[in-house]
Tab-separated table of C-alpha atoms in Angstrom:
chain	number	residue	atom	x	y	z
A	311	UNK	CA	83.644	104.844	124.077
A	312	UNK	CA	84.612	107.775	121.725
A	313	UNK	CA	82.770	108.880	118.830
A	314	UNK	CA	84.809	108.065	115.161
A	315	UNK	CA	85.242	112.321	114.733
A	316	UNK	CA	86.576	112.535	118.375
A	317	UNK	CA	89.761	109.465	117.717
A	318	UNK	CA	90.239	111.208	114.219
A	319	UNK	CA	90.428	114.867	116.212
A	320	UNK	CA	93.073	112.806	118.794
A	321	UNK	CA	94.976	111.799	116.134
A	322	UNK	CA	94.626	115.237	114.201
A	323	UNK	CA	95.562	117.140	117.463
A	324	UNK	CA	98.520	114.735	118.288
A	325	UNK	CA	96.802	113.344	121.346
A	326	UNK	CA	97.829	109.813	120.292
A	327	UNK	CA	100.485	107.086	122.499
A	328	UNK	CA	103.266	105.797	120.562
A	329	UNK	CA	104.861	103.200	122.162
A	330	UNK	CA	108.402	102.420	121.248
A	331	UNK	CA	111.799	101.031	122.659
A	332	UNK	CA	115.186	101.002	121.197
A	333	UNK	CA	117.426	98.058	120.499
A	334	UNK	CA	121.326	99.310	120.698
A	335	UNK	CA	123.817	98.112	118.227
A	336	UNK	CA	126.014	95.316	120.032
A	337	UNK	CA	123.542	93.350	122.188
A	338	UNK	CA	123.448	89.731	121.896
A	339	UNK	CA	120.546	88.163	120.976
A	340	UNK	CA	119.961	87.003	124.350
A	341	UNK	CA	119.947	90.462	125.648
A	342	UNK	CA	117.518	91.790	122.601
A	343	UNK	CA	115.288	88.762	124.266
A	344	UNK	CA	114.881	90.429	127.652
A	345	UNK	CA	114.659	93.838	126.532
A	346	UNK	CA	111.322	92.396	125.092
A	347	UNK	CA	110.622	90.528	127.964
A	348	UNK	CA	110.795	93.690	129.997
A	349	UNK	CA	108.554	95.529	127.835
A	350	UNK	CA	105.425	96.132	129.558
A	351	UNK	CA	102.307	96.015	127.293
A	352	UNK	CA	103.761	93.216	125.147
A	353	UNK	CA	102.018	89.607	125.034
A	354	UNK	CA	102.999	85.953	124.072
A	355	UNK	CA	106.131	84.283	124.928
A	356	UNK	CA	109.746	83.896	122.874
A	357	UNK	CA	110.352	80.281	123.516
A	358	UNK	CA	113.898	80.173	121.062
A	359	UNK	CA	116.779	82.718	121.009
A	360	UNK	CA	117.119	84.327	117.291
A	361	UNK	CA	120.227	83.362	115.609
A	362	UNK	CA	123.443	86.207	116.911
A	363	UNK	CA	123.201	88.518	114.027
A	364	UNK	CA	119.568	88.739	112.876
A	365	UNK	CA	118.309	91.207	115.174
A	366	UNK	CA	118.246	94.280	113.598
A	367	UNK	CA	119.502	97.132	116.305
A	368	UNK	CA	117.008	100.157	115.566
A	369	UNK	CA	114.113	101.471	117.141
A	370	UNK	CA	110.346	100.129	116.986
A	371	UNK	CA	107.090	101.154	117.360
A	372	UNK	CA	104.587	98.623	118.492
A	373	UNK	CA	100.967	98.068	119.516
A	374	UNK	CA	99.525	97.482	122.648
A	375	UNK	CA	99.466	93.710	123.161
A	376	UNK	CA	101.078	92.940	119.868
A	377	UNK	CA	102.784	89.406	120.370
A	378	UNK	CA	106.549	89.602	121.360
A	379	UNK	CA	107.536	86.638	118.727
A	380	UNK	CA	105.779	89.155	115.663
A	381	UNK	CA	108.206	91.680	116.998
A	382	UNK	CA	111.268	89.351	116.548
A	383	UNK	CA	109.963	88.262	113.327
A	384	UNK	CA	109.707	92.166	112.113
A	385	UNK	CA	113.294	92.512	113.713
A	386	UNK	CA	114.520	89.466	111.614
A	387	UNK	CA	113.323	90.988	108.262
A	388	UNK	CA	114.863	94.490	108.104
């Protein structure tokens, strides 16, 4: 319900939501898996456990509702 010039304002002011959490080096992949789980805000489902090893431990911003499985993808690509 805002007007394009009021969001762009928001955004110029710093009035915006960035929503992040942080992976620590030396989880398992198991563990990455339901620190996602616990993420509020999150959608979809991760039905397989990633491969030990190909989550990279970092910190990530996200989107409201972005799917948890496009998350472990982005993870599996850095």
């Amino acid at each position: 319900g805002m007007s394009p010039r009021a969001i762009l304002d928001k955004m110029k002011n710093g009035e915006v939501y960035v929503r992040r959490f942080t992976v620590p080096e030396g989880r398992t992949s198991y563990e990455i898996v339901e620190i996602l789980k616990s993420i509020e805000g999150l959608s979809g489902e991760i039905t397989n456990i990633p491969p030990e090893g190909s989550l990279f431990p970092t910190t990530y911003d996200y989107k409201y509702k972005e799917d948890r499985t496009a998350i472990v993808n982005r993870m599996q690509s850095l």
